[in-house]
PDB file of C-alpha atoms in Angstrom:
ATOM      1  CA  MET A  24     -41.295 -37.822  41.895  1.00 54.00           C
ATOM      2  CA  SER A  25     -39.146 -37.568  45.021  1.00 60.00           C
ATOM      3  CA  LYS A  26     -38.898 -34.414  47.066  1.00 56.00           C
ATOM      4  CA  LYS A  27     -35.233 -34.095  46.055  1.00 54.00           C
ATOM      5  CA  SER A  28     -36.127 -34.200  42.345  1.00 57.00           C
ATOM      6  CA  VAL A  29     -38.795 -31.558  42.798  1.00 48.00           C
ATOM      7  CA  LEU A  30     -36.295 -29.246  44.481  1.00 51.00           C
ATOM      8  CA  VAL A  31     -33.803 -29.745  41.645  1.00 48.00           C
ATOM      9  CA  TRP A  32     -36.453 -28.922  39.045  1.00 58.00           C
ATOM     10  CA  LEU A  33     -37.524 -25.835  40.986  1.00 57.00           C
ATOM     11  CA  ALA A  34     -33.934 -24.646  41.341  1.00 57.00           C
ATOM     12  CA  GLY A  35     -33.368 -25.097  37.610  1.00 57.00           C
ATOM     13  CA  ALA A  36     -36.542 -23.230  36.758  1.00 59.00           C
ATOM     14  CA  LEU A  37     -35.548 -20.407  39.092  1.00 65.00           C
ATOM     15  CA  VAL A  38     -32.107 -20.116  37.493  1.00 57.00           C
ATOM     16  CA  LEU A  39     -33.604 -19.996  34.002  1.00 63.00           C
ATOM     17  CA  THR A  40     -36.114 -17.376  35.094  1.00 67.00           C
ATOM     18  CA  LEU A  41     -33.382 -15.232  36.639  1.00 61.00           C
ATOM     19  CA  LEU A  42     -31.213 -15.542  33.517  1.00 60.00           C
ATOM     20  CA  TYR A  43     -34.149 -14.471  31.342  1.00 61.00           C
ATOM     21  CA  LEU A  44     -34.919 -11.464  33.534  1.00 60.00           C
ATOM     22  CA  MET A  45     -31.276 -10.394  33.685  1.00 59.00           C
ATOM     23  CA  SER A  46     -30.920 -10.706  29.932  1.00 56.00           C
ATOM     24  CA  SER A  47     -34.066  -8.727  29.189  1.00 57.00           C
ATOM     25  CA  THR A  48     -33.071  -5.925  31.574  1.00 55.00           C
ATOM     26  CA  ASN A  49     -29.398  -5.736  30.461  1.00 53.00           C
ATOM     27  CA  LEU A  50     -28.170  -7.003  33.826  1.00 48.00           C
ATOM     28  CA  ILE A  51     -25.931  -9.588  32.158  1.00 48.00           C
ATOM     29  CA  LEU A  52     -22.550  -8.109  31.320  1.00 47.00           C
ATOM     30  CA  LYS A  53     -22.211  -7.854  27.585  1.00 48.00           C
ATOM     31  CA  ASP A  54     -19.323  -6.700  25.426  1.00 51.00           C
ATOM     32  CA  ASP A  55     -19.254  -2.910  25.303  1.00 59.00           C
ATOM     33  CA  ILE A  56     -20.625  -1.640  22.022  1.00 74.00           C
ATOM     34  CA  ARG A  57     -18.138   1.001  20.916  1.00 76.00           C
ATOM     35  CA  PRO A  58     -19.688   3.923  19.075  1.00 86.00           C
ATOM     36  CA  VAL A  59     -18.468   4.559  15.561  1.00 90.00           C
ATOM     37  CA  TYR A  60     -17.445   8.172  14.988  1.00 92.00           C
ATOM     38  CA  GLN A  61     -17.866   9.755  11.578  1.00 94.00           C
ATOM     39  CA  VAL A  62     -14.928  12.003  10.668  1.00 95.00           C
ATOM     40  CA  SER A  63     -14.474  13.666   7.290  1.00 94.00           C
ATOM     41  CA  VAL A  64     -10.990  14.735   6.200  1.00 94.00           C
ATOM     42  CA  ILE A  65     -10.845  17.507   3.601  1.00 90.00           C
ATOM     43  CA  LEU A  66      -7.419  17.948   1.992  1.00 86.00           C
ATOM     44  CA  ARG A  67      -6.052  19.961  -0.887  1.00 77.00           C
ATOM     45  CA  ASP A  68      -5.150  16.785  -2.728  1.00 70.00           C
ATOM     46  CA  THR A  69      -5.723  13.095  -2.020  1.00 59.00           C
ATOM     47  CA  GLY A  70      -3.210  11.604  -4.442  1.00 64.00           C
ATOM     48  CA  ASP A  71      -1.048   8.915  -2.854  1.00 59.00           C
ATOM     49  CA  GLU A  72       2.000  10.666  -4.264  1.00 63.00           C
ATOM     50  CA  TYR A  73       1.330  13.597  -1.943  1.00 63.00           C
ATOM     51  CA  TYR A  74      -0.528  12.193   1.070  1.00 82.00           C
ATOM     52  CA  ASP A  75       0.550   8.579   1.437  1.00 85.00           C
ATOM     53  CA  ASN A  76       2.051   8.890   4.948  1.00 89.00           C
ATOM     54  CA  PHE A  77      -0.757  11.165   6.117  1.00 91.00           C
ATOM     55  CA  LYS A  78      -3.346   8.590   5.081  1.00 90.00           C
ATOM     56  CA  LYS A  79      -1.443   5.839   6.885  1.00 92.00           C
ATOM     57  CA  GLY A  80      -1.587   7.890  10.077  1.00 94.00           C
ATOM     58  CA  VAL A  81      -5.313   8.490   9.611  1.00 95.00           C
ATOM     59  CA  GLU A  82      -5.940   4.768   9.095  1.00 95.00           C
ATOM     60  CA  LYS A  83      -3.922   3.861  12.198  1.00 95.00           C
ATOM     61  CA  ALA A  84      -5.880   6.261  14.420  1.00 96.00           C
ATOM     62  CA  ALA A  85      -9.198   5.274  12.828  1.00 96.00           C
ATOM     63  CA  GLY A  86      -8.583   1.672  13.805  1.00 95.00           C
ATOM     64  CA  GLU A  87      -7.632   2.569  17.375  1.00 95.00           C
ATOM     65  CA  PHE A  88     -10.500   4.983  18.029  1.00 95.00           C
ATOM     66  CA  ASN A  89     -13.237   3.247  16.020  1.00 95.00           C
ATOM     67  CA  VAL A  90     -13.591   5.971  13.418  1.00 95.00           C
ATOM     68  CA  ASP A  91     -15.180   5.792   9.990  1.00 95.00           C
ATOM     69  CA  THR A  92     -13.252   8.286   7.836  1.00 94.00           C
ATOM     70  CA  ASN A  93     -14.062   9.881   4.524  1.00 92.00           C
ATOM     71  CA  ILE A  94     -11.109  11.566   2.793  1.00 90.00           C
ATOM     72  CA  LEU A  95     -11.916  14.182   0.162  1.00 87.00           C
ATOM     73  CA  SER A  96      -9.986  16.578  -2.043  1.00 82.00           C
ATOM     74  CA  MET A  97     -10.484  20.273  -2.739  1.00 76.00           C
ATOM     75  CA  TYR A  98      -9.634  19.765  -6.384  1.00 63.00           C
ATOM     76  CA  GLU A  99     -10.225  23.451  -7.198  1.00 58.00           C
ATOM     77  CA  LEU A 100      -7.799  25.249  -4.879  1.00 53.00           C
ATOM     78  CA  SER A 101      -8.767  28.696  -6.141  1.00 53.00           C
ATOM     79  CA  ASN A 102     -12.497  28.083  -5.509  1.00 61.00           C
ATOM     80  CA  LYS A 103     -13.019  29.434  -1.987  1.00 64.00           C
ATOM     81  CA  ASN A 104     -16.732  28.587  -1.998  1.00 77.00           C
ATOM     82  CA  LEU A 105     -15.913  24.916  -2.581  1.00 81.00           C
ATOM     83  CA  GLN A 106     -14.479  24.621   0.915  1.00 79.00           C
ATOM     84  CA  ARG A 107     -17.747  25.648   2.581  1.00 80.00           C
ATOM     85  CA  THR A 108     -19.815  23.552   0.187  1.00 85.00           C
ATOM     86  CA  MET A 109     -17.775  20.458   1.064  1.00 88.00           C
ATOM     87  CA  ILE A 110     -18.096  21.084   4.808  1.00 86.00           C
ATOM     88  CA  GLU A 111     -21.860  21.473   4.481  1.00 86.00           C
ATOM     89  CA  GLY A 112     -22.063  18.326   2.380  1.00 89.00           C
ATOM     90  CA  GLU A 113     -20.178  16.248   4.957  1.00 90.00           C
ATOM     91  CA  MET A 114     -22.365  17.609   7.746  1.00 88.00           C
ATOM     92  CA  GLU A 115     -25.478  16.553   5.837  1.00 89.00           C
ATOM     93  CA  LYS A 116     -24.010  13.050   5.474  1.00 91.00           C
ATOM     94  CA  GLY A 117     -23.764  12.765   9.253  1.00 90.00           C
ATOM     95  CA  ALA A 118     -20.144  13.730   9.969  1.00 92.00           C
ATOM     96  CA  ASN A 119     -19.437  14.334  13.669  1.00 91.00           C
ATOM     97  CA  ALA A 120     -16.199  16.156  12.938  1.00 92.00           C
ATOM     98  CA  VAL A 121     -14.242  17.643  10.047  1.00 92.00           C
ATOM     99  CA  VAL A 122     -10.471  17.650   9.750  1.00 93.00           C
ATOM    100  CA  ILE A 123      -9.554  20.288   7.205  1.00 88.00           C
ATOM    101  CA  GLU A 124      -6.461  21.657   5.504  1.00 85.00           C
ATOM    102  CA  PRO A 125      -8.038  25.010   4.574  1.00 81.00           C
ATOM    103  CA  ASN A 126      -7.442  26.901   1.367  1.00 73.00           C
ATOM    104  CA  ALA A 127      -9.170  30.011   2.731  1.00 69.00           C
ATOM    105  CA  GLN A 128     -10.602  31.426   5.954  1.00 69.00           C
ATOM    106  CA  ILE A 129     -13.138  29.080   7.530  1.00 70.00           C
ATOM    107  CA  LYS A 130     -16.389  30.877   8.355  1.00 68.00           C
ATOM    108  CA  PRO A 131     -18.897  28.308   9.643  1.00 64.00           C
ATOM    109  CA  LYS A 132     -22.580  29.095   9.366  1.00 66.00           C
ATOM    110  CA  GLU A 133     -24.725  28.979  12.501  1.00 61.00           C
ATOM    111  CA  GLU A 134     -25.966  25.480  11.694  1.00 60.00           C
ATOM    112  CA  MET A 135     -22.362  24.249  11.701  1.00 67.00           C
ATOM    113  CA  GLN A 136     -21.724  25.223  15.317  1.00 68.00           C
ATOM    114  CA  ASN A 137     -22.299  21.677  16.575  1.00 71.00           C
ATOM    115  CA  LEU A 138     -19.745  20.292  14.138  1.00 79.00           C
ATOM    116  CA  SER A 139     -16.278  19.668  15.594  1.00 86.00           C
ATOM    117  CA  PHE A 140     -13.362  21.099  13.605  1.00 87.00           C
ATOM    118  CA  VAL A 141      -9.699  20.119  13.559  1.00 90.00           C
ATOM    119  CA  VAL A 142      -7.697  22.600  11.488  1.00 89.00           C
ATOM    120  CA  ILE A 143      -4.329  21.746   9.913  1.00 89.00           C
ATOM    121  CA  GLY A 144      -2.185  24.868   9.632  1.00 85.00           C
ATOM    122  CA  ASP A 145      -1.163  27.859  11.709  1.00 79.00           C
ATOM    123  CA  GLU A 146      -4.145  30.204  11.506  1.00 75.00           C
ATOM    124  CA  LYS A 147      -6.364  30.936  14.505  1.00 71.00           C
ATOM    125  CA  TYR A 148     -10.143  31.155  14.260  1.00 72.00           C
ATOM    126  CA  VAL A 149     -12.754  32.667  16.550  1.00 62.00           C
ATOM    127  CA  PHE A 150     -14.914  29.524  16.657  1.00 71.00           C
ATOM    128  CA  GLU A 151     -13.982  26.541  18.812  1.00 76.00           C
ATOM    129  CA  HIS A 152     -11.609  24.123  17.132  1.00 83.00           C
ATOM    130  CA  SER A 153      -8.472  22.116  17.720  1.00 88.00           C
ATOM    131  CA  THR A 154      -5.310  22.687  15.726  1.00 90.00           C
ATOM    132  CA  ILE A 155      -2.579  20.528  14.279  1.00 92.00           C
ATOM    133  CA  LYS A 156      -0.087  23.336  13.885  1.00 91.00           C
ATOM    134  CA  VAL A 157       2.001  23.291  10.748  1.00 92.00           C
ATOM    135  CA  ASP A 158       4.165  26.412  10.861  1.00 93.00           C
ATOM    136  CA  TYR A 159       4.711  27.228   7.194  1.00 93.00           C
ATOM    137  CA  SER A 160       6.560  30.456   8.004  1.00 94.00           C
ATOM    138  CA  GLU A 161       9.122  28.798  10.261  1.00 96.00           C
ATOM    139  CA  ALA A 162       9.623  25.917   7.820  1.00 96.00           C
ATOM    140  CA  THR A 163      10.225  28.431   5.023  1.00 97.00           C
ATOM    141  CA  ARG A 164      12.723  30.409   7.087  1.00 97.00           C
ATOM    142  CA  GLU A 165      14.718  27.252   7.767  1.00 97.00           C
ATOM    143  CA  ILE A 166      14.993  26.208   4.125  1.00 98.00           C
ATOM    144  CA  ALA A 167      15.654  29.814   3.025  1.00 97.00           C
ATOM    145  CA  GLN A 168      18.558  29.951   5.464  1.00 96.00           C
ATOM    146  CA  LYS A 169      19.987  26.743   4.004  1.00 97.00           C
ATOM    147  CA  ILE A 170      19.753  28.229   0.501  1.00 97.00           C
ATOM    148  CA  SER A 171      21.426  31.493   1.523  1.00 95.00           C
ATOM    149  CA  GLU A 172      24.270  29.615   3.240  1.00 95.00           C
ATOM    150  CA  ARG A 173      24.905  27.349   0.249  1.00 95.00           C
ATOM    151  CA  HIS A 174      24.416  29.895  -2.515  1.00 94.00           C
ATOM    152  CA  LYS A 175      25.885  33.106  -1.132  1.00 89.00           C
ATOM    153  CA  ASP A 176      26.376  34.813  -4.508  1.00 88.00           C
ATOM    154  CA  ILE A 177      23.322  33.464  -6.309  1.00 90.00           C
ATOM    155  CA  LYS A 178      21.959  35.970  -8.834  1.00 90.00           C
ATOM    156  CA  ARG A 179      18.336  34.943  -8.941  1.00 93.00           C
ATOM    157  CA  ILE A 180      15.801  32.581  -7.385  1.00 95.00           C
ATOM    158  CA  TYR A 181      12.766  31.329  -9.262  1.00 95.00           C
ATOM    159  CA  VAL A 182       9.860  30.762  -6.867  1.00 96.00           C
ATOM    160  CA  PHE A 183       7.276  28.373  -8.303  1.00 96.00           C
ATOM    161  CA  SER A 184       3.783  27.930  -6.896  1.00 94.00           C
ATOM    162  CA  GLU A 185       0.623  26.024  -7.731  1.00 87.00           C
ATOM    163  CA  GLY A 186      -1.768  28.911  -7.074  1.00 81.00           C
ATOM    164  CA  ILE A 187      -0.694  31.879  -4.966  1.00 82.00           C
ATOM    165  CA  ASN A 188      -4.241  32.410  -3.636  1.00 77.00           C
ATOM    166  CA  ASN A 189      -3.895  29.232  -1.629  1.00 77.00           C
ATOM    167  CA  TYR A 190      -3.308  30.133   2.034  1.00 78.00           C
ATOM    168  CA  SER A 191      -0.187  28.052   2.685  1.00 86.00           C
ATOM    169  CA  ASN A 192       1.411  28.947  -0.661  1.00 89.00           C
ATOM    170  CA  LYS A 193       0.896  32.635   0.024  1.00 90.00           C
ATOM    171  CA  THR A 194       2.383  32.246   3.520  1.00 91.00           C
ATOM    172  CA  VAL A 195       5.424  30.410   2.164  1.00 95.00           C
ATOM    173  CA  TYR A 196       5.966  32.976  -0.582  1.00 96.00           C
ATOM    174  CA  LYS A 197       5.804  35.940   1.818  1.00 95.00           C
ATOM    175  CA  ALA A 198       8.150  34.301   4.323  1.00 96.00           C
ATOM    176  CA  PHE A 199      10.597  33.296   1.583  1.00 97.00           C
ATOM    177  CA  THR A 200      10.839  36.720  -0.069  1.00 96.00           C
ATOM    178  CA  LYS A 201      11.218  38.379   3.330  1.00 96.00           C
ATOM    179  CA  CYS A 202      14.263  36.189   4.056  1.00 95.00           C
ATOM    180  CA  PHE A 203      16.015  37.599   0.967  1.00 94.00           C
ATOM    181  CA  GLU A 204      15.083  41.276   1.359  1.00 91.00           C
ATOM    182  CA  ALA A 205      18.608  42.165   2.489  1.00 87.00           C
ATOM    183  CA  TYR A 206      20.230  40.336  -0.434  1.00 88.00           C
ATOM    184  CA  PRO A 207      20.767  41.622  -3.995  1.00 90.00           C
ATOM    185  CA  THR A 208      19.244  38.366  -5.240  1.00 92.00           C
ATOM    186  CA  GLU A 209      16.500  38.766  -7.840  1.00 93.00           C
ATOM    187  CA  ILE A 210      13.290  36.891  -6.914  1.00 95.00           C
ATOM    188  CA  ILE A 211      11.176  35.791  -9.890  1.00 93.00           C
ATOM    189  CA  PHE A 212       7.725  34.471  -8.980  1.00 94.00           C
ATOM    190  CA  VAL A 213       5.987  31.984 -11.279  1.00 93.00           C
ATOM    191  CA  ASP A 214       2.422  30.768 -10.751  1.00 92.00           C
ATOM    192  CA  LEU A 215       2.376  27.488 -12.672  1.00 90.00           C
ATOM    193  CA  LYS A 216      -1.401  27.408 -12.496  1.00 84.00           C
ATOM    194  CA  GLU A 217      -1.491  30.591 -14.581  1.00 86.00           C
ATOM    195  CA  ASN A 218       1.642  29.891 -16.655  1.00 85.00           C
ATOM    196  CA  GLU A 219       1.586  26.204 -17.560  1.00 79.00           C
ATOM    197  CA  ASN A 220       4.184  26.608 -20.316  1.00 83.00           C
ATOM    198  CA  TYR A 221       6.665  28.639 -18.300  1.00 87.00           C
ATOM    199  CA  LEU A 222       9.012  25.711 -17.627  1.00 86.00           C
ATOM    200  CA  THR A 223       9.223  24.952 -21.322  1.00 82.00           C
ATOM    201  CA  GLU A 224      10.074  28.589 -22.003  1.00 80.00           C
ATOM    202  CA  LEU A 225      12.890  28.338 -19.454  1.00 77.00           C
ATOM    203  CA  LEU A 226      14.710  25.983 -21.815  1.00 70.00           C
ATOM    204  CA  ARG A 227      15.481  28.987 -24.005  1.00 71.00           C
ATOM    205  CA  SER A 228      17.445  30.558 -21.159  1.00 69.00           C
ATOM    206  CA  ALA A 229      18.967  27.329 -19.868  1.00 62.00           C
ATOM    207  CA  GLU A 230      22.407  28.887 -19.494  1.00 63.00           C
ATOM    208  CA  SER A 231      21.135  31.485 -17.034  1.00 69.00           C
ATOM    209  CA  LEU A 232      19.721  28.751 -14.803  1.00 81.00           C
ATOM    210  CA  GLU A 233      23.252  27.761 -13.843  1.00 84.00           C
ATOM    211  CA  GLU A 234      23.273  30.924 -11.768  1.00 87.00           C
ATOM    212  CA  SER A 235      19.740  30.392 -10.474  1.00 92.00           C
ATOM    213  CA  VAL A 236      18.147  28.489  -7.608  1.00 96.00           C
ATOM    214  CA  LEU A 237      14.698  26.981  -8.154  1.00 96.00           C
ATOM    215  CA  PHE A 238      12.226  26.792  -5.255  1.00 98.00           C
ATOM    216  CA  GLY A 239       8.772  25.183  -5.025  1.00 97.00           C
ATOM    217  CA  THR A 240       6.299  26.502  -2.434  1.00 96.00           C
ATOM    218  CA  ASP A 241       4.244  23.290  -2.477  1.00 92.00           C
ATOM    219  CA  LYS A 242       4.443  19.639  -3.508  1.00 91.00           C
ATOM    220  CA  HIS A 243       2.725  20.199  -6.841  1.00 89.00           C
ATOM    221  CA  SER A 244       5.027  22.954  -8.103  1.00 93.00           C
ATOM    222  CA  PHE A 245       8.071  21.306  -6.509  1.00 95.00           C
ATOM    223  CA  THR A 246       7.282  18.042  -8.322  1.00 94.00           C
ATOM    224  CA  ALA A 247       6.633  19.812 -11.638  1.00 93.00           C
ATOM    225  CA  VAL A 248      10.023  21.536 -11.531  1.00 95.00           C
ATOM    226  CA  ALA A 249      11.807  18.319 -10.492  1.00 96.00           C
ATOM    227  CA  LYS A 250      10.257  16.473 -13.442  1.00 95.00           C
ATOM    228  CA  PHE A 251      11.256  19.324 -15.747  1.00 93.00           C
ATOM    229  CA  LEU A 252      14.888  19.059 -14.617  1.00 93.00           C
ATOM    230  CA  GLU A 253      14.852  15.274 -14.878  1.00 95.00           C
ATOM    231  CA  GLU A 254      13.438  15.312 -18.404  1.00 92.00           C
ATOM    232  CA  ASN A 255      15.914  17.988 -19.545  1.00 91.00           C
ATOM    233  CA  LYS A 256      18.973  17.058 -17.489  1.00 87.00           C
ATOM    234  CA  GLU A 257      21.217  17.110 -20.546  1.00 86.00           C
ATOM    235  CA  ASP A 258      20.310  20.721 -21.328  1.00 84.00           C
ATOM    236  CA  VAL A 259      19.306  22.337 -18.023  1.00 85.00           C
ATOM    237  CA  HIS A 260      21.622  22.690 -15.029  1.00 87.00           C
ATOM    238  CA  ALA A 261      20.279  24.822 -12.189  1.00 91.00           C
ATOM    239  CA  ALA A 262      22.382  25.803  -9.183  1.00 94.00           C
ATOM    240  CA  GLY A 263      19.937  23.977  -6.956  1.00 96.00           C
ATOM    241  CA  LEU A 264      16.327  22.844  -6.520  1.00 97.00           C
ATOM    242  CA  TYR A 265      14.610  23.157  -3.143  1.00 98.00           C
ATOM    243  CA  GLY A 266      11.020  22.973  -1.995  1.00 98.00           C
ATOM    244  CA  ILE A 267       8.353  22.436   0.627  1.00 96.00           C
ATOM    245  CA  GLY A 268       6.900  18.957   1.068  1.00 93.00           C
ATOM    246  CA  ALA A 269       8.107  15.400   0.477  1.00 92.00           C
ATOM    247  CA  SER A 270       6.843  12.534  -1.653  1.00 90.00           C
ATOM    248  CA  ASN A 271       8.409   9.260  -2.746  1.00 90.00           C
ATOM    249  CA  TYR A 272       9.206  10.800  -6.123  1.00 93.00           C
ATOM    250  CA  LEU A 273      10.899  13.871  -4.638  1.00 95.00           C
ATOM    251  CA  LEU A 274      12.880  11.752  -2.183  1.00 95.00           C
ATOM    252  CA  ASN A 275      14.114   9.583  -5.054  1.00 95.00           C
ATOM    253  CA  LYS A 276      15.177  12.705  -6.958  1.00 97.00           C
ATOM    254  CA  LEU A 277      16.972  13.941  -3.835  1.00 97.00           C
ATOM    255  CA  ASP A 278      18.869  10.669  -3.689  1.00 96.00           C
ATOM    256  CA  GLU A 279      19.748  11.041  -7.377  1.00 96.00           C
ATOM    257  CA  GLY A 280      20.972  14.613  -6.933  1.00 95.00           C
ATOM    258  CA  ILE A 281      18.274  16.358  -8.996  1.00 96.00           C
ATOM    259  CA  VAL A 282      16.701  17.814  -5.841  1.00 98.00           C
ATOM    260  CA  SER A 283      19.048  19.657  -3.452  1.00 98.00           C
ATOM    261  CA  GLY A 284      16.937  19.974  -0.323  1.00 98.00           C
ATOM    262  CA  ILE A 285      13.441  19.351   1.068  1.00 98.00           C
ATOM    263  CA  GLU A 286      11.582  20.869   4.016  1.00 97.00           C
ATOM    264  CA  THR A 287       8.843  18.568   5.278  1.00 96.00           C
ATOM    265  CA  TRP A 288       6.927  17.279   8.290  1.00 94.00           C
ATOM    266  CA  ASP A 289       6.122  13.989   9.993  1.00 93.00           C
ATOM    267  CA  GLU A 290       2.955  13.528   7.953  1.00 92.00           C
ATOM    268  CA  TYR A 291       2.142  10.151   9.518  1.00 94.00           C
ATOM    269  CA  ARG A 292       2.000  11.818  12.931  1.00 94.00           C
ATOM    270  CA  LEU A 293       0.003  14.661  11.442  1.00 94.00           C
ATOM    271  CA  GLY A 294      -2.665  12.275  10.147  1.00 94.00           C
ATOM    272  CA  TYR A 295      -2.785  10.281  13.394  1.00 95.00           C
ATOM    273  CA  MET A 296      -3.141  13.326  15.666  1.00 95.00           C
ATOM    274  CA  SER A 297      -5.818  14.844  13.423  1.00 95.00           C
ATOM    275  CA  ILE A 298      -8.128  11.885  14.035  1.00 95.00           C
ATOM    276  CA  LYS A 299      -7.230  11.685  17.746  1.00 95.00           C
ATOM    277  CA  PHE A 300      -8.149  15.350  18.237  1.00 93.00           C
ATOM    278  CA  ALA A 301     -11.402  14.842  16.330  1.00 94.00           C
ATOM    279  CA  VAL A 302     -12.383  11.986  18.661  1.00 94.00           C
ATOM    280  CA  ASP A 303     -11.389  14.060  21.710  1.00 92.00           C
ATOM    281  CA  MET A 304     -13.781  16.769  20.565  1.00 90.00           C
ATOM    282  CA  ILE A 305     -16.653  14.402  19.765  1.00 89.00           C
ATOM    283  CA  LYS A 306     -16.358  12.026  22.704  1.00 87.00           C
ATOM    284  CA  ASN A 307     -14.822  14.066  25.507  1.00 79.00           C
ATOM    285  CA  LYS A 308     -15.823  17.571  24.416  1.00 79.00           C
ATOM    286  CA  ILE A 309     -12.181  18.662  24.578  1.00 77.00           C
ATOM    287  CA  HIS A 310     -11.741  21.800  22.479  1.00 75.00           C
ATOM    288  CA  ASN A 311      -8.880  24.114  21.587  1.00 81.00           C
ATOM    289  CA  GLU A 312      -6.177  21.450  21.754  1.00 86.00           C
ATOM    290  CA  GLU A 313      -2.990  22.217  19.853  1.00 90.00           C
ATOM    291  CA  TYR A 314      -0.236  19.924  18.665  1.00 92.00           C
ATOM    292  CA  GLU A 315       2.684  21.292  16.675  1.00 92.00           C
ATOM    293  CA  ILE A 316       4.353  19.201  14.002  1.00 92.00           C
ATOM    294  CA  GLU A 317       7.893  20.514  13.638  1.00 91.00           C
ATOM    295  CA  SER A 318       9.446  20.616  10.200  1.00 94.00           C
ATOM    296  CA  ILE A 319      12.707  18.977   9.202  1.00 96.00           C
ATOM    297  CA  PHE A 320      15.211  19.856   6.478  1.00 98.00           C
ATOM    298  CA  ILE A 321      16.393  16.872   4.446  1.00 97.00           C
ATOM    299  CA  ASP A 322      19.288  16.734   2.016  1.00 97.00           C
ATOM    300  CA  GLY A 323      21.828  14.177   0.878  1.00 94.00           C
ATOM    301  CA  ASN A 324      23.654  14.402   4.201  1.00 95.00           C
ATOM    302  CA  ASN A 325      20.806  13.206   6.444  1.00 96.00           C
ATOM    303  CA  LEU A 326      18.544  11.369   3.995  1.00 95.00           C
ATOM    304  CA  LYS A 327      19.671   7.940   5.201  1.00 93.00           C
ATOM    305  CA  GLU A 328      19.853   8.777   8.913  1.00 95.00           C
ATOM    306  CA  GLU A 329      17.656   6.763  11.293  1.00 93.00           C
ATOM    307  CA  ASP A 330      15.576   9.713  12.529  1.00 92.00           C
ATOM    308  CA  THR A 331      14.915  10.875   8.973  1.00 94.00           C
ATOM    309  CA  LEU A 332      13.930   7.398   7.780  1.00 93.00           C
ATOM    310  CA  ARG A 333      11.555   7.017  10.733  1.00 91.00           C
ATOM    311  CA  ILE A 334       9.664  10.125   9.613  1.00 91.00           C
ATOM    312  CA  LEU A 335       9.699   9.364   5.905  1.00 91.00           C
ATOM    313  CA  TYR A 336       8.911   5.642   6.123  1.00 88.00           C
ATOM    314  CA  PRO A 337       6.909   5.068   9.325  1.00 86.00           C
ATOM    315  CA  ILE A 338       6.285   1.516  10.524  1.00 74.00           C
ATOM    316  CA  GLU A 339       2.579   1.118  11.280  1.00 61.00           C
TER     317      GLU A 339
END
């Protein structure tokens, strides 16, 4: 073998040896392995009818930030212990963070201190957390003002709720009644969770509803009343139906004239920012961030406007 051939063989062997050593000691540049973050999202309801846009926002952020999400429902809104049990259960499953729409005060146990929390709402807590602020009081004041402007001489307002013990429902109810303290309007509160047959009983006094406004504090009660009016539209004619929260069904009823006005939020943005804040807390140890989602009043006048459509039907 010539001297030149020997040198070539030696050079090749040296290159192979170097490649082996670099590979075994991670000196060769490899694709970054992105960590997968485990984030649990605990909502009051997971039905697509109520949380479709929120889920789309969660999915968008999960894809961008490499997050594995688990979306759960607090199916028993009046069960305050369920909230803590669900948080503990998600922690045991390995969740790095919990996004929660609370139905009661959150009081983490000591073993939960390492768990990152993103709270949806407007309450402040003593433990470290980030907040997606949904100002129920301000949203209620805006829709109450619209009602008072449109129905100056209204005799009574029926306020329907799906469980008054729920934090947001209680906040909405208090803010709403406060707005009408200076008016002679009679406020009649109905907890549909406790009075399932109340709407049927209203048929007996259908004539009086013509001088009444109906208001739903949440999507569940709002939807129930809208369906009641739709099913009995030949017999029941209320002065107006308003409520908190949008869904495809409620928007369709608004377009048809059964619903008079809706106060809602950009729920797609809400879902997206919830996951982003969770990742900020897990990855970058950024705590106490706050992002406010402003509410918007929708009626027949602005339902088809570009800004409204962008919020209601986001393009992913």
